[in-house]
Amino acid sequence: MEMVEPLLNSDATSDLQEEANKEEGLGGETEDSEDTQLLCTAGDPKMEALDSRKERIARDPESCDIPFYVSEFVEREVGTDYESLSKLGRLIEQLSENKAKLEEQVLTVSSEVPKRIQKALQNAEDSKKSLNQLLEKESLLYDSINEHLMTSKPWMEDLGVLISQIKEVERHLAYLKWISQIEELSDNIQQYLMTNNVPEAATTLAAMAEVDIKLQESSCSHLLSFVRSTVQFWHKILKDKLSSDFEETLNHLHWPFVGPTQSQPFGLATPPANAQEIYTNFETLFSQLLKLQTSDELLTKPKQLPEKYILPPSPPIILPMQIMLAPLQKRFKYHFTGNRQTNVLSKPEWYLTQVLMWIGNHAKFLEDKIQPALDKAGVSVNAKLEFSRALVMLILEKLAADIPCLLYDDNLFCHLVDEVLLFERELHSVHGYLNSFPSCTHILSEETCFQRWLTVERKFALQKMDSMLSSEAAWISQYKDITDVDEMKVPDCAETFMTLLLVITDRYKHLPAAARKLQFLELQKELVDDFRIRLTQVMKEETRVPLAFRYCAILNAVNYIATVLADWADNVFFLQLQQAALEVCADSNALNKLQLGQLASMESSVFDDMINLLERLKHDMLTRQVDHVFREVKEAARMYKKERWLSLPSQSEQAVMSLSVTACPLLMTLRDQLLQLEQQLCYSLFKIFWQMLAEKVDLFIYQEIILANHFNEGGAAQLQFDMTRNLFPLFSHYCKRPENYFKHIKEACIVLNLNVGSALLLKDVLHSATENRTETTLNSSQPTAMAALNELGIYKLAQQDVEILLNLRTNWPNTGK
């Protein structure tokens, strides 16, 4: 052992290989059994040493000189089976090939890398040389440029002086050219006027005005002043001449038409023989005045209202229309300003009606005579709208002056708002006034005036609500005697309230700013909530008698308001307000992302909060009514619950089936209450009521009567007769298949009235299904419990409920078990 151990330590692998070769040689001759091998190795010290060495290598490969991965490889390929040592030759060849390939790859890489490095170094050297050459060229070029600049600097200074002088001369020349052009235009106008060629003079003045506009950005203040003064000089001359001629022509036409007898030119009298000449002259002067429009806009600053009214931008009134409107403006100011008797704060309808009359009286002349002249001149202006716009500006000035004087007189202010809104409605609907033009609503939208308007609206609305709820006819429908109209059975107070809201909507509907409309919308929502609270207070006084007339009227009112608000939510106007509210809330972060998403996707509406509160109140009131009736039904069913279902005679023993005597109070109570509420509630509410009541009655009879008793054949038949021939028909007036609202009762009667054979078969099927419930699959030939129940018409009751009902039957055959 001492001789063998060093040998193994020095070269364990070679020893193992020799032993493997010996074993391979011996194995070729004879094959010993396992016992023989054990005997052969038992007394051999060398073999014992080999075995112990192998165990040591397997147990602790890292403690020997052989690397772990080598021992792992040997264990995997050879293991403890000495017969597998025959694979060593092939493994050695494979490893030798791998070694040769790796050596070749290493030699290839080691030979290529220096070449690449050398090439990269060579490229770097070449780049460095090129860079040095470029730097040398750059230095030479820099010196050359500096030398050239130094040489040319005196020349550039002399040339710069010359260029400055040339530019100065060019500016002077351009200045003189503009002056020459203006003087030329001025001379032309003078010549045209000397020859009485007014049309060409007007055209030339328009060209001069265009020059004035082109020079607006110039910094030559004296030139601008010269042009403007020249334009002003000739404009005054031409305007005075044309205006006087135009006014004379208007006088021949008896303009303006201030009365109904003068709604046409020349009044109702026969037009003069030279009427055509007058019209021709009128059109000529009108077109010539149009040519002065540009210069007139340059020289005349239109009168503007204060910025607080936020009027939309609008162009100045065309010049000939200004001349035509002058007499009407003079009449308006004469009658409706100062101390005149017609200027009364309490009578705004006087001047509003007057303006509407003027628009109507002149409409035909404007359309027949003025509009063709505008079209011929190529001016895109509507004559009637231009005329209306000018007169409306008079009203805006009047309102701006009057409103501060009556702002804190509720009656006068409210009257003014009413009249202004009526004026606006007729102006837009009858005369086609555009929403983009300045209007009276812009004056009413001014902050101080608008807040006062809101306050007055709220005050009068609350007063109206007080009066409508305290009225004797508050809870009576106006259409109670008209069946077709009175479907909703709306009490007078609710209808009056919704009319009030509708009127408010019509009043603020045409406000120009969406923010103002949203403020009015908030006022409406406040009023709805206030009215709901008032209805709730009145309802609480009636809770002791929830079937009384007033309680039902309140319920109808709540339902009507919720229905109308839901309809309004789909109206285009309120959808536009919803979009405006979405933008406002998004800017102010007033709502969370979910609420913003609901508003944007139209899942919710601006009235959702109010509708939800009203629906909750409606549901609470209906539930209270259903509970009240149900309590009476349960009280009436006391004797019916005590019926002796176990001992009733069978159907064959009775000549004719009749209603159980104890069921009469129950059915009469149901009938009376349904008839009463059908008359007092609207159709939609009554439908919800009887369906809720039917559900409670269905569960009550099923749980308190059916499940609480046992039934013989006669008892089951009597129950089915009472239900199908008496209870269900009570509700047939309200639906075609009332039994569908009493599914527990209907299906329980089916189970209780099955013939004995079918009942036994069903019982077996349910029992088998219960036993097989834990198994993953059932015998395909055996019908499932669900299919069996559905075949009998049972869909509502669960399998366990049917088993309980089967156990309530007493008419089972005696099987001797």
CSV table of N, CA, C and O in Angstrom, one decimal, residues 301-306 311 314 393:
chain,number,residue,atom,x,y,z
A,301,LYS,N,-63.1,109.0,-37.2
A,301,LYS,CA,-63.0,108.0,-36.2
A,301,LYS,C,-64.4,107.7,-35.7
A,301,LYS,O,-65.1,108.5,-35.1
A,302,PRO,N,-64.8,106.4,-35.9
A,302,PRO,CA,-66.2,106.1,-35.5
A,302,PRO,C,-66.4,106.2,-34.0
A,302,PRO,O,-65.5,105.9,-33.2
A,303,LYS,N,-67.6,106.5,-33.6
A,303,LYS,CA,-67.9,106.6,-32.1
A,303,LYS,C,-68.0,105.2,-31.6
A,303,LYS,O,-68.7,104.3,-32.1
A,304,GLN,N,-67.3,104.9,-30.5
A,304,GLN,CA,-67.2,103.6,-29.9
A,304,GLN,C,-67.8,103.7,-28.4
A,304,GLN,O,-67.6,104.6,-27.7
A,305,LEU,N,-68.5,102.6,-28.0
A,305,LEU,CA,-68.9,102.5,-26.7
A,305,LEU,C,-67.7,102.0,-25.8
A,305,LEU,O,-66.7,101.5,-26.3
A,306,PRO,N,-67.8,102.2,-24.5
A,306,PRO,CA,-66.6,101.8,-23.6
A,306,PRO,C,-66.3,100.3,-23.8
A,306,PRO,O,-67.1,99.5,-24.2
A,311,LEU,N,-68.0,94.7,-27.3
A,311,LEU,CA,-68.7,94.5,-28.6
A,311,LEU,C,-67.8,93.9,-29.6
A,311,LEU,O,-66.6,94.1,-29.6
A,314,SER,N,-66.6,95.6,-35.8
A,314,SER,CA,-67.5,95.8,-37.0
A,314,SER,C,-67.0,96.9,-37.8
A,314,SER,O,-66.5,97.9,-37.2
A,393,MET,N,-77.0,100.6,-33.2
A,393,MET,CA,-76.0,101.3,-32.4
A,393,MET,C,-76.6,102.5,-31.6
A,393,MET,O,-76.2,102.8,-30.5
